[in-house]
PDB file of C-alpha atoms in Angstrom:
ATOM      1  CA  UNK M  28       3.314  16.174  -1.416  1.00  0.00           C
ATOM      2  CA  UNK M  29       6.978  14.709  -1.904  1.00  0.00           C
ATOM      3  CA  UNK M  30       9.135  17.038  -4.061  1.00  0.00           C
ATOM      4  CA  UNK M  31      10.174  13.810  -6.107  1.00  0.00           C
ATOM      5  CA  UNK M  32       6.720  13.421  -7.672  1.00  0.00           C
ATOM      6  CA  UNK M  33       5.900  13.317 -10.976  1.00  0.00           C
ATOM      7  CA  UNK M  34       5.171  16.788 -12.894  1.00  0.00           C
ATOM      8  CA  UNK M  35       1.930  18.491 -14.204  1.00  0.00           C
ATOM      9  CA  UNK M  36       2.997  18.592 -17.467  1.00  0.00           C
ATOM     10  CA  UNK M  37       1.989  14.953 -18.583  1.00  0.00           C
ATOM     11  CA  UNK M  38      -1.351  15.171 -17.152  1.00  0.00           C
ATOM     12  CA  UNK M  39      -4.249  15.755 -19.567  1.00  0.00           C
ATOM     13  CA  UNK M  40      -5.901  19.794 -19.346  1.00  0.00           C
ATOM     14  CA  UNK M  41      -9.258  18.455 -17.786  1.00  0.00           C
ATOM     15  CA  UNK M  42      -7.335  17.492 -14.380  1.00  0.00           C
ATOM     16  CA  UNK M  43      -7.418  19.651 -11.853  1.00  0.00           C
ATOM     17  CA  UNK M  44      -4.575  20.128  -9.553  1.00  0.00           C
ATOM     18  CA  UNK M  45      -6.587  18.604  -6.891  1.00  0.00           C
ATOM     19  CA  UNK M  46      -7.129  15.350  -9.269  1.00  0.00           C
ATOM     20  CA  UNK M  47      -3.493  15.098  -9.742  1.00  0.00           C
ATOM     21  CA  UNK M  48      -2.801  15.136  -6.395  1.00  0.00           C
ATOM     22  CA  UNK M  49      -5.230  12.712  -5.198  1.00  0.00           C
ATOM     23  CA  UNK M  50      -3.532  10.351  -8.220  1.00  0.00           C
ATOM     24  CA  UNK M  51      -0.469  10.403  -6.917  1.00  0.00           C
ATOM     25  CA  UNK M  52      -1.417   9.882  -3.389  1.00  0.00           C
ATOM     26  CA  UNK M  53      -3.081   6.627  -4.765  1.00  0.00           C
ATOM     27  CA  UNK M  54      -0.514   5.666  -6.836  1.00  0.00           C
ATOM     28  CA  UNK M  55       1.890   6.294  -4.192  1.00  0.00           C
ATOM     29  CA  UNK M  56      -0.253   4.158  -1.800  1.00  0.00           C
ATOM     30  CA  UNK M  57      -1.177   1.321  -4.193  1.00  0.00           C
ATOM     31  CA  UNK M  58      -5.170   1.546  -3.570  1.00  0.00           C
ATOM     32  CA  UNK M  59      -7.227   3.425  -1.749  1.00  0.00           C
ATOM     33  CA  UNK M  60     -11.014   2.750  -0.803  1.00  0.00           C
ATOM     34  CA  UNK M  61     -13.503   5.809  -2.328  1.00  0.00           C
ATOM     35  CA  UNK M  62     -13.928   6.860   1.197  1.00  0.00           C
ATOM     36  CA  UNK M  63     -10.451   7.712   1.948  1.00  0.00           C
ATOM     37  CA  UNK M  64     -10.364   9.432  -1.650  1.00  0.00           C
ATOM     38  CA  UNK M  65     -13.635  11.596  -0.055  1.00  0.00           C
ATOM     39  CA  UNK M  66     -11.422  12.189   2.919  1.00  0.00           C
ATOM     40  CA  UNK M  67      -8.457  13.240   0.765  1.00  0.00           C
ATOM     41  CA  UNK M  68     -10.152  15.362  -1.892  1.00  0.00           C
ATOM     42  CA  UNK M  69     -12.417  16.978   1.423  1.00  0.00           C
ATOM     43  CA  UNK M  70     -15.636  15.855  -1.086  1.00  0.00           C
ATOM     44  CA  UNK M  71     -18.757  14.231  -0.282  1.00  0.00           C
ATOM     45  CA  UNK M  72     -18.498  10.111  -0.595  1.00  0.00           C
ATOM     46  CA  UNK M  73     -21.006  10.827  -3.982  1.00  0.00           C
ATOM     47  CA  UNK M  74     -18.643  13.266  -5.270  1.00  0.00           C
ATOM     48  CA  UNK M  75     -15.262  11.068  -4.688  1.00  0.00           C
ATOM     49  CA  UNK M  76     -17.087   8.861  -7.258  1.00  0.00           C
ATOM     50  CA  UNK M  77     -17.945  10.935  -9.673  1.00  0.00           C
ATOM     51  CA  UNK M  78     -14.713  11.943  -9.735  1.00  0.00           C
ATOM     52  CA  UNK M  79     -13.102   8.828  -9.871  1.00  0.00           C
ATOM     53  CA  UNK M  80     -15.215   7.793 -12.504  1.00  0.00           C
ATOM     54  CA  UNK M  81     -13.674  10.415 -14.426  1.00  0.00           C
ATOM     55  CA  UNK M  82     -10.351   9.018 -13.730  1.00  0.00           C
ATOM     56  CA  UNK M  83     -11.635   5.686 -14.882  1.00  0.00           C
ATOM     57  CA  UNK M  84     -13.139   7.278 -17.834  1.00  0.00           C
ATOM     58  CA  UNK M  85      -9.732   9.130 -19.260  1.00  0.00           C
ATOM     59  CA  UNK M  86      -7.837   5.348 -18.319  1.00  0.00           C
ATOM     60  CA  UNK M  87      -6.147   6.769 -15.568  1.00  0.00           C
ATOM     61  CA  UNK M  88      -7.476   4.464 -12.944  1.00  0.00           C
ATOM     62  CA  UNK M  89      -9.653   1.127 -12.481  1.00  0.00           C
ATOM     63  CA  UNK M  90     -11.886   0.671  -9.343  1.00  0.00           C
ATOM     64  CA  UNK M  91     -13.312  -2.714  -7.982  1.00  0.00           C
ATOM     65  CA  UNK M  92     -15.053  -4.488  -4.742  1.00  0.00           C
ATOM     66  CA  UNK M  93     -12.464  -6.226  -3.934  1.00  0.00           C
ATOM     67  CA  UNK M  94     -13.627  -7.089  -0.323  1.00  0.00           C
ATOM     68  CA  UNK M  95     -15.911  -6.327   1.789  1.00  0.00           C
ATOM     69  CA  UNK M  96     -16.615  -2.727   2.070  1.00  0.00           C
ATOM     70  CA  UNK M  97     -16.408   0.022  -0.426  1.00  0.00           C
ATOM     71  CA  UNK M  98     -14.743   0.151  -3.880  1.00  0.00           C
ATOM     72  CA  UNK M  99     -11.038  -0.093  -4.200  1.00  0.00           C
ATOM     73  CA  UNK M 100      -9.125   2.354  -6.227  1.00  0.00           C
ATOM     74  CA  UNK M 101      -5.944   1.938  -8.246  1.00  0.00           C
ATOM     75  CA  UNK M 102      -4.147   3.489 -11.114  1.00  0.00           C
ATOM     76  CA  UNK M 103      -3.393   1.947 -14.275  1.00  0.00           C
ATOM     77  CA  UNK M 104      -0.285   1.964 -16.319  1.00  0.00           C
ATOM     78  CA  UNK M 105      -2.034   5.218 -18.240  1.00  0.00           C
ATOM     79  CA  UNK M 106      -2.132   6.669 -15.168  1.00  0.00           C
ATOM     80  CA  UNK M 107       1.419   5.749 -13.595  1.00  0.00           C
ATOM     81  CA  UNK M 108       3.020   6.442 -16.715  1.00  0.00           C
ATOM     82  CA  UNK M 109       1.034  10.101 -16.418  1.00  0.00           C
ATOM     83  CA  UNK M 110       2.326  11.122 -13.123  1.00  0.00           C
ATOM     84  CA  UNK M 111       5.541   9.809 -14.137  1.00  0.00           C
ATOM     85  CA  UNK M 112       6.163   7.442 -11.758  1.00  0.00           C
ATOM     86  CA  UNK M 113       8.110   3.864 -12.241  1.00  0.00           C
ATOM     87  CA  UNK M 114       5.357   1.798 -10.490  1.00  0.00           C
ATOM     88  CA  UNK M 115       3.647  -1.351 -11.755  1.00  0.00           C
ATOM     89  CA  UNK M 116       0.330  -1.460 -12.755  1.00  0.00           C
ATOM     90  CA  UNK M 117      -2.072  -4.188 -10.118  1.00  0.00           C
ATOM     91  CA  UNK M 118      -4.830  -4.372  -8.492  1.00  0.00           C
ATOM     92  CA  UNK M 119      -4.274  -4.784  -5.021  1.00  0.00           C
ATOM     93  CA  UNK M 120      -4.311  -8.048  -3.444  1.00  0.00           C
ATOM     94  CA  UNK M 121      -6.927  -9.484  -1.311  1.00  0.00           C
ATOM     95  CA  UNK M 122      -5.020 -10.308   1.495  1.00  0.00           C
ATOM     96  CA  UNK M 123      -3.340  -6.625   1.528  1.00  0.00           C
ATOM     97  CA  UNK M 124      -6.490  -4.827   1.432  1.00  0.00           C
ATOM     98  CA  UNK M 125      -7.081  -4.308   5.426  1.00  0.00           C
ATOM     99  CA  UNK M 126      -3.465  -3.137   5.603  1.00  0.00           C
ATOM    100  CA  UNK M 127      -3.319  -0.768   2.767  1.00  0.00           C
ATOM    101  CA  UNK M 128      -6.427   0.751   4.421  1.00  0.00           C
ATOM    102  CA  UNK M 129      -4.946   0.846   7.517  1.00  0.00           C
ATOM    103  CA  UNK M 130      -1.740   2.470   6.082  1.00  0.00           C
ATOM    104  CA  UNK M 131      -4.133   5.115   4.172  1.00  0.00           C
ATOM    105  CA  UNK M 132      -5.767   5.898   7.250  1.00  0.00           C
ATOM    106  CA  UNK M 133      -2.417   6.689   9.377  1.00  0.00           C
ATOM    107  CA  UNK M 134      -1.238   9.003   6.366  1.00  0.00           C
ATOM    108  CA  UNK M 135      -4.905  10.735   5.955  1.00  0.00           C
ATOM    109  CA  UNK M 136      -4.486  11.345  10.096  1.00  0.00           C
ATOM    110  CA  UNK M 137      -1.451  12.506  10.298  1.00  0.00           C
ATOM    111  CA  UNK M 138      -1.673  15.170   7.023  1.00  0.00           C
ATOM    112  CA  UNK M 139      -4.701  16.433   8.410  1.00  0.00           C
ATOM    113  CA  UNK M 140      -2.808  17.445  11.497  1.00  0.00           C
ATOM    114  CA  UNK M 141      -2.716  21.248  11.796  1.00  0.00           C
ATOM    115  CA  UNK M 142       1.380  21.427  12.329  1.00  0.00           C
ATOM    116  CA  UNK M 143       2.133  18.776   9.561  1.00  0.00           C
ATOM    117  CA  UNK M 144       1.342  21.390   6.736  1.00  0.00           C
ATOM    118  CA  UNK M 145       3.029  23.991   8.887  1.00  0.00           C
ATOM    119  CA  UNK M 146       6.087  22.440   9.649  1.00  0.00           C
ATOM    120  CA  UNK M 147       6.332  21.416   5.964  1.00  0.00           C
ATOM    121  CA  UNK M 148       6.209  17.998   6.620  1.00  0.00           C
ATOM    122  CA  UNK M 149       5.827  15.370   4.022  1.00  0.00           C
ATOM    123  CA  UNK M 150       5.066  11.495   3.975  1.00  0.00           C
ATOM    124  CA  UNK M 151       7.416   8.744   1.485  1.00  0.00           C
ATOM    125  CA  UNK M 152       5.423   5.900   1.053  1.00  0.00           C
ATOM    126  CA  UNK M 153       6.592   2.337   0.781  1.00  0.00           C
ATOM    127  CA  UNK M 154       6.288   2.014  -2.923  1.00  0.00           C
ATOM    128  CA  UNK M 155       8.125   5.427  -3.526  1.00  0.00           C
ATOM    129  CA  UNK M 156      10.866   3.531  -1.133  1.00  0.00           C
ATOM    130  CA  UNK M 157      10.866   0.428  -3.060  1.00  0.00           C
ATOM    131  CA  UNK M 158      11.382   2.186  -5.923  1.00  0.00           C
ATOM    132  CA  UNK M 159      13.987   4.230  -4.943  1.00  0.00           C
ATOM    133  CA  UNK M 160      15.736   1.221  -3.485  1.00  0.00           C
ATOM    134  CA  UNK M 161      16.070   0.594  -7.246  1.00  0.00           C
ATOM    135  CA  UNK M 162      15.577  -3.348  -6.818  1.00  0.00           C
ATOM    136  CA  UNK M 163      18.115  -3.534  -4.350  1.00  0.00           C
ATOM    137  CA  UNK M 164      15.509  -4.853  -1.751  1.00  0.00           C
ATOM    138  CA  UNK M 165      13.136  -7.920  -2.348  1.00  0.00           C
ATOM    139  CA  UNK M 166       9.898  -7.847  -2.456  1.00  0.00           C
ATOM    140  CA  UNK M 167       9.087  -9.891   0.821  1.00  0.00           C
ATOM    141  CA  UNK M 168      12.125  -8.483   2.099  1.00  0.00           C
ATOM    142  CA  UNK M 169      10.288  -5.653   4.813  1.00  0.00           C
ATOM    143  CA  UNK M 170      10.510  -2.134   3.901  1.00  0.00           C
ATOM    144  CA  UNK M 171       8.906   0.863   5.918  1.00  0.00           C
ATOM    145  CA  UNK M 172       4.945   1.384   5.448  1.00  0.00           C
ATOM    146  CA  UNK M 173       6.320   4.934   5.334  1.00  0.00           C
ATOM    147  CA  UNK M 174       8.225   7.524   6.199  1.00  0.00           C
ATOM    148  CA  UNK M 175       7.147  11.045   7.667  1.00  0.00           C
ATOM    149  CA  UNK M 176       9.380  13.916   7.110  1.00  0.00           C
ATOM    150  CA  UNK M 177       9.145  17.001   9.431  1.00  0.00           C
ATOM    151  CA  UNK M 178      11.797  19.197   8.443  1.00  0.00           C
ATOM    152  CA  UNK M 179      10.937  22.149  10.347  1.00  0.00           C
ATOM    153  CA  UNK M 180       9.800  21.008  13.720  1.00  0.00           C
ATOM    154  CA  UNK M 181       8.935  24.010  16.003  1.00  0.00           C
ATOM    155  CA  UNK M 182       6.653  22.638  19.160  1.00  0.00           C
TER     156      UNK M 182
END
């Protein structure tokens, strides 16, 4: 996870560190489908609901059928403002919604790679580029989907 995240300390006791985690992964990648949170968390598709239920539950995120497929996850300003991060609240738009899946499914690839986590490599999402552009860069204006860090590169 990037270094620049936000810190357990605002989280509630009942997270987990796997919960916060998967919350800023989300909120890093603006929504993500409950299958891809199953993927993530390494859970059962069942079990990635119950547990984002819980997330809905403590106001941390909202969850809808957007489109076709499974439920869309997303966190609210509760939850932004509890991983610390600058983001605005939304539910993702319709005609976004096959390329923020696509964009979740690149990341979920390529951190499930057995040298990524060796080579302590780390992904920067779009929105944590946006924000870190501080305004400077409009919002049709094209920024990076991502960015993958691999510091210590050793084939």
């Amino acid at each position: 996870m990037d270094a620049s995240a936000g810190t357990t300390e605002a989280f509630p006791a009942f997270l987990t560190e796997r919960d916060i985690a998967a919350l800023l992964f989300v909120a890093d990648m603006y929504a993500v489908q409950v299958d891809q949170v199953a993927a993530l968390l390494g859970v059962s598709e069942a079990r990635a609901r119950a547990i984002t239920l819980g997330w809905r539950r403590a106001r941390h995120a909202e969850s809808a059928r957007i489109g076709p497929g499974r439920p869309w996850i997303w966190l609210t300003r509760a939850g932004l403002a509890a991983c610390g991060l600058p983001y605005r609240a939304a539910s993702p738009a319709l005609s976004r919604l096959a390329h923020l899946r696509a964009v979740t499914s690149v990341r979920l690839a390529l951190e499930a790679a057995p040298g990524y986590a060796r080579a302590g490599a780390f992904w920067r999402a779009e929105r944590r580029l946006r924000a870190a552009a501080g305004g400077r860069v409009g919002l049709r204006e094209h920024v990076p989907d991502g960015e993958v860090h691999w510091p210590a590169w050793q084939p």
